[in-house]
Coordinates of C-alpha atoms in Angstrom, one line a residue:
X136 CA 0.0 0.0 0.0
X137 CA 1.7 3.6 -1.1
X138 CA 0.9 6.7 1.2
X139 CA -0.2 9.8 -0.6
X140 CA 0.2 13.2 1.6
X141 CA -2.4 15.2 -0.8
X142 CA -2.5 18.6 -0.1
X143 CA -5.5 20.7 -1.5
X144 CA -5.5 24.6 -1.1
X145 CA -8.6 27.1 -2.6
X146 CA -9.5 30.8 -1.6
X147 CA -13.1 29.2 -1.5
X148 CA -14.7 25.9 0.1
X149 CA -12.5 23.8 -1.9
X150 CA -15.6 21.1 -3.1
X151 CA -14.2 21.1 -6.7
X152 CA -10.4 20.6 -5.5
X153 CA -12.0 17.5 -3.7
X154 CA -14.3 16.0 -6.4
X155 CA -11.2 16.3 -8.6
X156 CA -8.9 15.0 -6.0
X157 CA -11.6 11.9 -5.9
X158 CA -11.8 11.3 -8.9
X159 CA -7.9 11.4 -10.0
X160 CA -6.9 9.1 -6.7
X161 CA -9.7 6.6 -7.6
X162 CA -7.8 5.5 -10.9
X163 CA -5.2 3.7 -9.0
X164 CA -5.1 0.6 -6.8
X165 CA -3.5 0.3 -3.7
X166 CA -3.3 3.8 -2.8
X167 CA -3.8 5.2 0.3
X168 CA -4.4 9.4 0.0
X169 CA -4.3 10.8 3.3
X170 CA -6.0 14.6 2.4
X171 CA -4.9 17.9 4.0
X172 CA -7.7 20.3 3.0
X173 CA -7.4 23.9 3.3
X174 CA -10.3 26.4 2.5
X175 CA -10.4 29.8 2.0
X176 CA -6.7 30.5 1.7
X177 CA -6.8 34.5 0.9
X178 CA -4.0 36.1 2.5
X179 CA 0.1 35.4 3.0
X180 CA -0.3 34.8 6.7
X181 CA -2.4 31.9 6.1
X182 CA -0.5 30.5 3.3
X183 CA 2.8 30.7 5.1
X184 CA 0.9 28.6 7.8
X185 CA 0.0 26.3 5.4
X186 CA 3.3 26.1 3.9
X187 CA 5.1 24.9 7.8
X188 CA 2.5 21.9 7.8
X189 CA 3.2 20.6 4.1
X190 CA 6.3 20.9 4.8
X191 CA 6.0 18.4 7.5
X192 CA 3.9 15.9 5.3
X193 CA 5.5 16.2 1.5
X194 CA 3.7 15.7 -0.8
X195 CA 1.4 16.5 -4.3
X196 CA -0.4 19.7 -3.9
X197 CA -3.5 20.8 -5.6
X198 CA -4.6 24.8 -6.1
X199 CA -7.1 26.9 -7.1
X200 CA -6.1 30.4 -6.3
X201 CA -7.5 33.6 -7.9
X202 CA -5.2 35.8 -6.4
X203 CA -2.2 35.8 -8.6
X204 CA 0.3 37.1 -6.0
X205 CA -0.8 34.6 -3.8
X206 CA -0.4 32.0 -6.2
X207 CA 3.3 33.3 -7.3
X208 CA 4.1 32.6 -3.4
X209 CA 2.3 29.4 -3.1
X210 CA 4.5 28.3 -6.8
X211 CA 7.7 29.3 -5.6
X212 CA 7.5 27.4 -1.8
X213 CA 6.4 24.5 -3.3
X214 CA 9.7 24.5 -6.1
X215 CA 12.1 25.6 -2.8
X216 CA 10.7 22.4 -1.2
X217 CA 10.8 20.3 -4.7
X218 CA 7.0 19.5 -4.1
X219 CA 5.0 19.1 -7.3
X220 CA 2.2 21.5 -7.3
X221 CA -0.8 21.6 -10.1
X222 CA -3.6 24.3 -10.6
X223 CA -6.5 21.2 -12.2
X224 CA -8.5 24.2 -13.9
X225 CA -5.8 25.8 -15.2
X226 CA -6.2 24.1 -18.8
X227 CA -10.0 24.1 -19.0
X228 CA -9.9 28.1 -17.8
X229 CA -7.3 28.2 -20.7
X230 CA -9.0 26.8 -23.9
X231 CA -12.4 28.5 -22.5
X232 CA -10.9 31.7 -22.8
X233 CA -9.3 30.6 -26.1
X234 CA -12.7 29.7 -27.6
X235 CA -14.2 32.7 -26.1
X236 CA -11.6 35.1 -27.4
X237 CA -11.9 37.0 -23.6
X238 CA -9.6 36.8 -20.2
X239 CA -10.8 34.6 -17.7
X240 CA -12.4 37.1 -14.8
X241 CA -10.6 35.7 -11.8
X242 CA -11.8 35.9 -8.4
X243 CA -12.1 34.3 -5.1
X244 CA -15.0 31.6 -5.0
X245 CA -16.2 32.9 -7.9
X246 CA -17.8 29.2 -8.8
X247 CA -19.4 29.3 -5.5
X248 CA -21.8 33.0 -6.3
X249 CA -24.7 32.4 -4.4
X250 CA -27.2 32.4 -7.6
X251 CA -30.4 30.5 -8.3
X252 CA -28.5 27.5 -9.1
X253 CA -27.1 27.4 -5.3
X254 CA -30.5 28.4 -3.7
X255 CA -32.3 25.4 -5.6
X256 CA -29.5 23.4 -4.3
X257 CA -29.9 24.4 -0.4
X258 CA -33.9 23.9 -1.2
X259 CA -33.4 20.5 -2.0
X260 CA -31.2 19.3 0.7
X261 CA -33.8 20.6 2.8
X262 CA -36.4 18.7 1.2
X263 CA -34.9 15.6 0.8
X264 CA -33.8 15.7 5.0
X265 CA -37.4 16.4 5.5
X266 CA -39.1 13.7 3.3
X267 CA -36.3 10.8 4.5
X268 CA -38.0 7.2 4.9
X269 CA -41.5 7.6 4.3
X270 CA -41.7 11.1 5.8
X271 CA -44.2 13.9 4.5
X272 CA -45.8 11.4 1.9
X273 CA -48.8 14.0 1.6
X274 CA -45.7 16.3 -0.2
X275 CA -44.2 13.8 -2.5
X276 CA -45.7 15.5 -5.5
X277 CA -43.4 18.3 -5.1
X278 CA -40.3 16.0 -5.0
X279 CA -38.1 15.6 -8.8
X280 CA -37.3 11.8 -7.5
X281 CA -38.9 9.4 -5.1
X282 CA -36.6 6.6 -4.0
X283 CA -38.3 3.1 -3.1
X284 CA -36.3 0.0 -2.0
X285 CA -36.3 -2.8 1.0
X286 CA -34.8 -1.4 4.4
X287 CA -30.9 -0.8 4.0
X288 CA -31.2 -0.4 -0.1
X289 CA -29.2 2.5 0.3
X290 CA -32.3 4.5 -0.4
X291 CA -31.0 7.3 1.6
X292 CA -27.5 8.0 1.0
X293 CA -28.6 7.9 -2.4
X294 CA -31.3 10.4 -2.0
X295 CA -28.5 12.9 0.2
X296 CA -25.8 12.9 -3.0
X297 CA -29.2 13.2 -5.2
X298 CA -29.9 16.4 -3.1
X299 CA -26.5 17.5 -3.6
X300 CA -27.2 17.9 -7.4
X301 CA -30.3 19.9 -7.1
X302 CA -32.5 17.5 -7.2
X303 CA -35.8 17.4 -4.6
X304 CA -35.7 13.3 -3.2
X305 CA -38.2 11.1 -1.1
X306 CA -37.4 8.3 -0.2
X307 CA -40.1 5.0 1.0
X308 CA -39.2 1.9 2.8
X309 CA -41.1 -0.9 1.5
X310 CA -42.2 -3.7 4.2
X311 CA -44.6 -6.4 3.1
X312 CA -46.8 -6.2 6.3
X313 CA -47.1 -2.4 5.8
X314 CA -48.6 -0.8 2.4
X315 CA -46.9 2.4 1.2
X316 CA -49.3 5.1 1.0
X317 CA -52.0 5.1 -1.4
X318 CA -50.3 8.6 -3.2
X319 CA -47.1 6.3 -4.2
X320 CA -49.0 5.1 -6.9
X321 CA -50.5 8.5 -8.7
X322 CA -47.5 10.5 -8.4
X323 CA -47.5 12.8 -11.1
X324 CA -44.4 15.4 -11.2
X325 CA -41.8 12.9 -9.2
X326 CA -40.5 10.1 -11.3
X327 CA -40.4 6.8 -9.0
X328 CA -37.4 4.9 -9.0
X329 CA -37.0 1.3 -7.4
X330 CA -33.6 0.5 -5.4
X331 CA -33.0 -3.2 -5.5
X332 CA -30.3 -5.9 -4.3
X333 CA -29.2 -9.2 -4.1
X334 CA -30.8 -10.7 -1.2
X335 CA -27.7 -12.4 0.0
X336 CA -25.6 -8.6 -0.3
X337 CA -28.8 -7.2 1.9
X338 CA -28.3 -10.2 4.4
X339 CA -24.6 -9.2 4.5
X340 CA -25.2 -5.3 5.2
X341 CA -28.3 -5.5 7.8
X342 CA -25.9 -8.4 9.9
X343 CA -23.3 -5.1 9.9
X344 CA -25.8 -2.9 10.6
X345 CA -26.7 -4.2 13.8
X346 CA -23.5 -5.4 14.7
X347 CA -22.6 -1.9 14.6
X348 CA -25.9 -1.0 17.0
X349 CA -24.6 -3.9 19.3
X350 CA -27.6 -6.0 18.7
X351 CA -28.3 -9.4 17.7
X352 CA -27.3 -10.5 14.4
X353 CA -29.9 -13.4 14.0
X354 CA -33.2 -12.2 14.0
X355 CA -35.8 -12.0 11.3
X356 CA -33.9 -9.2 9.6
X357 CA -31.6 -11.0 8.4
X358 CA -32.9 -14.0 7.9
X359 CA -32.2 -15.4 4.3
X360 CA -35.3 -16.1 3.2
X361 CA -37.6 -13.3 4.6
X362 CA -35.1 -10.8 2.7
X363 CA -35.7 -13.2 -0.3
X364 CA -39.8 -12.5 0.3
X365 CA -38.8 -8.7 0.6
X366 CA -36.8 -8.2 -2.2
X367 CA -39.0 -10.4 -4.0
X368 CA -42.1 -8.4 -3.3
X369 CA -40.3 -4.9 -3.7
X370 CA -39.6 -6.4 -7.7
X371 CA -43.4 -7.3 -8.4
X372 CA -44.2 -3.9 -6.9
X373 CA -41.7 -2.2 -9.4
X374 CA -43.0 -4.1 -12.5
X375 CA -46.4 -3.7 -11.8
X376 CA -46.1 0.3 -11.7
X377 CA -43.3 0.3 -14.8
X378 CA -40.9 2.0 -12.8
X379 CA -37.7 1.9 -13.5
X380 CA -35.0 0.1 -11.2
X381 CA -31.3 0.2 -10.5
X382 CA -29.6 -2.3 -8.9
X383 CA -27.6 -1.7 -5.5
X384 CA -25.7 -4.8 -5.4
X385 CA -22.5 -4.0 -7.4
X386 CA -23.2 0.0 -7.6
X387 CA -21.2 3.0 -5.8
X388 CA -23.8 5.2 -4.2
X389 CA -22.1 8.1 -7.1
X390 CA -23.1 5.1 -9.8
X391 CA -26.3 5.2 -8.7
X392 CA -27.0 8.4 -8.6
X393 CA -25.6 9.0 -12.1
X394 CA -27.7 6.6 -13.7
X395 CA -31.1 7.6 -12.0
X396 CA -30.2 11.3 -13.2
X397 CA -29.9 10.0 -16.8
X398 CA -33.4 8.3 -16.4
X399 CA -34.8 11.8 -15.1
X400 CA -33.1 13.5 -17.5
X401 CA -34.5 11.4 -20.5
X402 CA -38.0 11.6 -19.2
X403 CA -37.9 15.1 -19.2
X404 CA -36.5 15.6 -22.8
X405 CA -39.6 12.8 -23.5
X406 CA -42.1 15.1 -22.1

């Protein structure tokens, strides 16, 4: 296993450093990236800070810094210390303003202007929070997505990263002995989406669940064949209605999410 020291510095919250970071880091195998963040770097002080602790744990280090004296410093500590140091946006900033035939307008967080975009994000998350596991049914029709899967289907950690895109989410555990409401099944505006999973993979996560709750691991919960009756029911459920279904068993919550935004984004393009 190969330690990483990854060290990511922006003059705003950073959340594009770290998606970016993700997603390079994820192409290799037996890595492990221990990450340093650092937000809202603006001023020499606090980069000269900064600069002590890499210098304790070496490393690759990631930037995006609007301030171009800032930058310059950052740049020149990192080649005194012979750390390699990359500005990711750098090339895309580059061939926009190419394209565009204009300079780049830099400044501090400017990604992250609180415009309608951000506001319909913050609305959603609040949504979503408040319409978690069967919550606020009587609102559903105000939801984009509605999430319904068997207890642990990874119904809500899906419908959180879901949120995170802008996108309102419900989410409905289904139980054999207790009918979802009634309003499931006339939903309008929210397209439905069935979560489902391999019966022995659900086994496998409940028996963790509780183990992590200190509880018994053998109860009906986790028994193979009732979660074979669940999951089985949950399918018939999904085929009667025609909604669509992605499978949790081999799928990343980020996979998941992905796919069920293609399926809302061809429905709307359908309409």
């Amino acid at each position: 296993m190969t330690r990483l020291h990854l060290h990511l510095l922006s003059d705003s919250t950073g959340e594009t450093l770290e998606n970016i970071a993700k997603a390079g880091i994820a192409q290799f195998e037996n890595v492990e990236a221990i990450r340093h963040f650092w937000p809202m770097v603006r001023s020499d002080v606090h980069l000269d800070r900064i600069m002590e602790e890499i210098s304790l744990n070496p490393g690759i280090v990631l930037f995006t810094l609007a301030n171009s004296q800032l930058r310059r410093r950052l740049e020149n500590r990192c080649r005194a210390l012979g750390l390699p140091h990359v500005a990711p946006l750098d090339a895309v900033t580059d061939a926009l303003s190419n394209i565009l035939g204009q300079e780049a307008r830099n400044r501090p967080g400017r990604k992250h202007i609180l415009d309608e975009a951000y506001f319909a994000r913050i609305e959603a998350i609040q949504f979503t929070i408040a319409h978690d596991d069967g919550v606020g049914h009587e609102n559903w029709e105000e939801a984009d997505i509605v999430l319904a899967g068997v207890s642990r289907a990874s119904k809500t950690p899906t419908s959180i990263y879901l949120a995170n895109r802008g996108y309102k989410t419900a989410n409905i555990p289904l139980v054999p002995e207790s009918p979802p409401p009634r309003n499931l099944y006339g939903l309008k505006h929210p397209m439905v989406v069935g979560l489902t999973i391999s019966p022995e993979r659900l086994v496998q996560v409940r028996r963790n669940r509780l183990l992590s709750l200190n509880q018994a691991p053998e109860t009906a919960y986790v028994d193979i064949e009732r979660v074979q009756e669940e999951v089985a029911f949950a399918r018939r459920m999904f085929a009667d209605n025609g909604w669509p279904v992605i499978d949790m068993t081999r799928r990343s919550i980020e996979e998941a999410a992905a796919a069920i935004i293609n399926l809302f984004n061809e429905r709307v393009l359908a309409e």
